[in-house]
């Protein structure tokens, strides 16, 4: 997510917290707002992609297969010639936060 979306989520969280304290929204609804934080996707640098791959003890070919992209695409991400986006970026964020097991 871009910074402005993160700021929007911060504002939403603050508003929801206030409404919950005032008794306007339920604990269940408050939990739903808190779960929006799990949707946040941040950009990952080429160095972070390589470090993530090495942390998980994967070759470029294996990580590319896990992400359903070509090995060439992964190589371009790691060299900085291109950037991951969409579902690939989301999966990289999940792997970074929770480990490879979270998506297998």
Short mmCIF file of C-alpha atoms in Angstrom, two decimals:
data_model
loop_
_atom_site.label_atom_id
_atom_site.label_comp_id
_atom_site.label_asym_id
_atom_site.label_seq_id
_atom_site.Cartn_x
_atom_site.Cartn_y
_atom_site.Cartn_z
CA UNK A 1 0.00 0.00 0.00
CA UNK A 2 1.13 3.51 -0.61
CA UNK A 3 1.75 5.85 2.33
CA UNK A 4 -1.54 7.69 1.88
CA UNK A 5 -3.43 4.39 2.25
CA UNK A 6 -1.49 3.63 5.42
CA UNK A 7 -2.44 7.05 6.74
CA UNK A 8 -6.06 6.36 5.86
CA UNK A 9 -5.91 3.09 7.81
CA UNK A 10 -4.38 4.96 10.76
CA UNK A 11 -7.25 7.44 10.70
CA UNK A 12 -9.84 4.67 10.39
CA UNK A 13 -8.29 2.82 13.31
CA UNK A 14 -8.28 5.95 15.47
CA UNK A 15 -11.91 6.72 14.63
CA UNK A 16 -13.02 3.14 15.25
CA UNK A 17 -11.20 3.11 18.62
CA UNK A 18 -13.02 6.25 19.67
CA UNK A 19 -16.38 4.88 18.57
CA UNK A 20 -15.70 1.62 20.41
CA UNK A 21 -14.80 3.47 23.61
CA UNK A 22 -18.02 5.46 23.29
CA UNK A 23 -20.00 2.24 22.92
CA UNK A 24 -21.11 3.04 19.37
CA UNK A 25 -19.49 -0.01 17.78
CA UNK A 26 -19.15 -3.52 19.15
CA UNK A 27 -15.95 -5.38 20.00
CA UNK A 28 -16.63 -7.61 17.00
CA UNK A 29 -16.82 -4.64 14.64
CA UNK A 30 -13.69 -3.17 16.25
CA UNK A 31 -11.88 -6.43 15.53
CA UNK A 32 -12.92 -6.18 11.88
CA UNK A 33 -11.35 -2.73 11.65
CA UNK A 34 -8.18 -4.01 13.30
CA UNK A 35 -7.99 -6.79 10.72
CA UNK A 36 -7.70 -4.17 7.98
CA UNK A 37 -4.10 -3.77 9.14
CA UNK A 38 -3.44 -7.27 7.80
CA UNK A 39 -4.33 -6.03 4.32
CA UNK A 40 -1.52 -3.50 4.26
CA UNK A 41 0.99 -4.34 1.55
CA UNK A 42 4.29 -2.51 1.49
CA UNK A 43 6.92 -2.33 -1.20
CA UNK A 44 9.92 -4.61 -0.79
CA UNK A 45 13.41 -3.63 -1.93
CA UNK A 46 15.56 -5.88 -4.10
CA UNK A 47 17.84 -6.53 -1.12
CA UNK A 48 14.87 -7.52 1.04
CA UNK A 49 13.61 -9.95 -1.59
CA UNK A 50 16.98 -11.66 -1.78
CA UNK A 51 17.33 -11.71 2.02
CA UNK A 52 13.84 -13.20 2.31
CA UNK A 53 14.68 -15.90 -0.23
CA UNK A 54 17.91 -16.74 1.56
CA UNK A 55 16.18 -16.74 4.95
CA UNK A 56 13.75 -19.33 3.63
CA UNK A 57 16.63 -21.33 2.07
CA UNK A 58 15.15 -21.17 -1.44
CA UNK A 59 16.73 -20.90 -4.85
CA UNK A 60 15.46 -18.26 -7.25
CA UNK A 61 13.72 -20.97 -9.27
CA UNK A 62 11.88 -22.38 -6.26
CA UNK A 63 10.74 -19.00 -4.92
CA UNK A 64 9.62 -18.05 -8.43
CA UNK A 65 7.55 -21.25 -8.60
CA UNK A 66 6.02 -20.55 -5.19
CA UNK A 67 5.03 -17.06 -6.34
CA UNK A 68 3.90 -18.38 -9.74
CA UNK A 69 6.26 -16.09 -11.65
CA UNK A 70 9.16 -16.79 -13.96
CA UNK A 71 12.68 -17.14 -12.62
CA UNK A 72 13.58 -14.23 -14.87
CA UNK A 73 10.98 -12.03 -13.16
CA UNK A 74 12.40 -12.89 -9.74
CA UNK A 75 15.93 -12.18 -10.96
CA UNK A 76 14.79 -8.76 -12.19
CA UNK A 77 13.22 -8.02 -8.80
CA UNK A 78 16.41 -8.95 -6.99
CA UNK A 79 18.55 -6.86 -9.35
CA UNK A 80 16.21 -3.86 -9.10
CA UNK A 81 15.38 -3.91 -12.81
CA UNK A 82 11.71 -4.45 -12.01
CA UNK A 83 9.42 -4.46 -8.96
CA UNK A 84 6.92 -7.05 -7.81
CA UNK A 85 3.29 -5.94 -7.70
CA UNK A 86 -0.19 -7.31 -7.21
CA UNK A 87 -0.51 -10.80 -5.81
CA UNK A 88 3.25 -11.41 -5.99
CA UNK A 89 3.93 -8.45 -3.74
CA UNK A 90 1.16 -9.55 -1.38
CA UNK A 91 2.63 -13.06 -1.15
CA UNK A 92 6.11 -11.65 -0.49
CA UNK A 93 4.66 -9.55 2.35
CA UNK A 94 2.98 -12.62 3.84
CA UNK A 95 6.16 -14.69 3.59
CA UNK A 96 8.14 -11.87 5.17
CA UNK A 97 5.72 -11.58 8.11
CA UNK A 98 4.73 -15.20 8.69
CA UNK A 99 7.21 -17.39 6.84
CA UNK A 100 6.86 -19.62 3.83
CA UNK A 101 4.58 -22.04 5.69
CA UNK A 102 1.85 -19.39 5.70
CA UNK A 103 1.25 -19.78 1.97
CA UNK A 104 1.98 -23.48 1.44
#
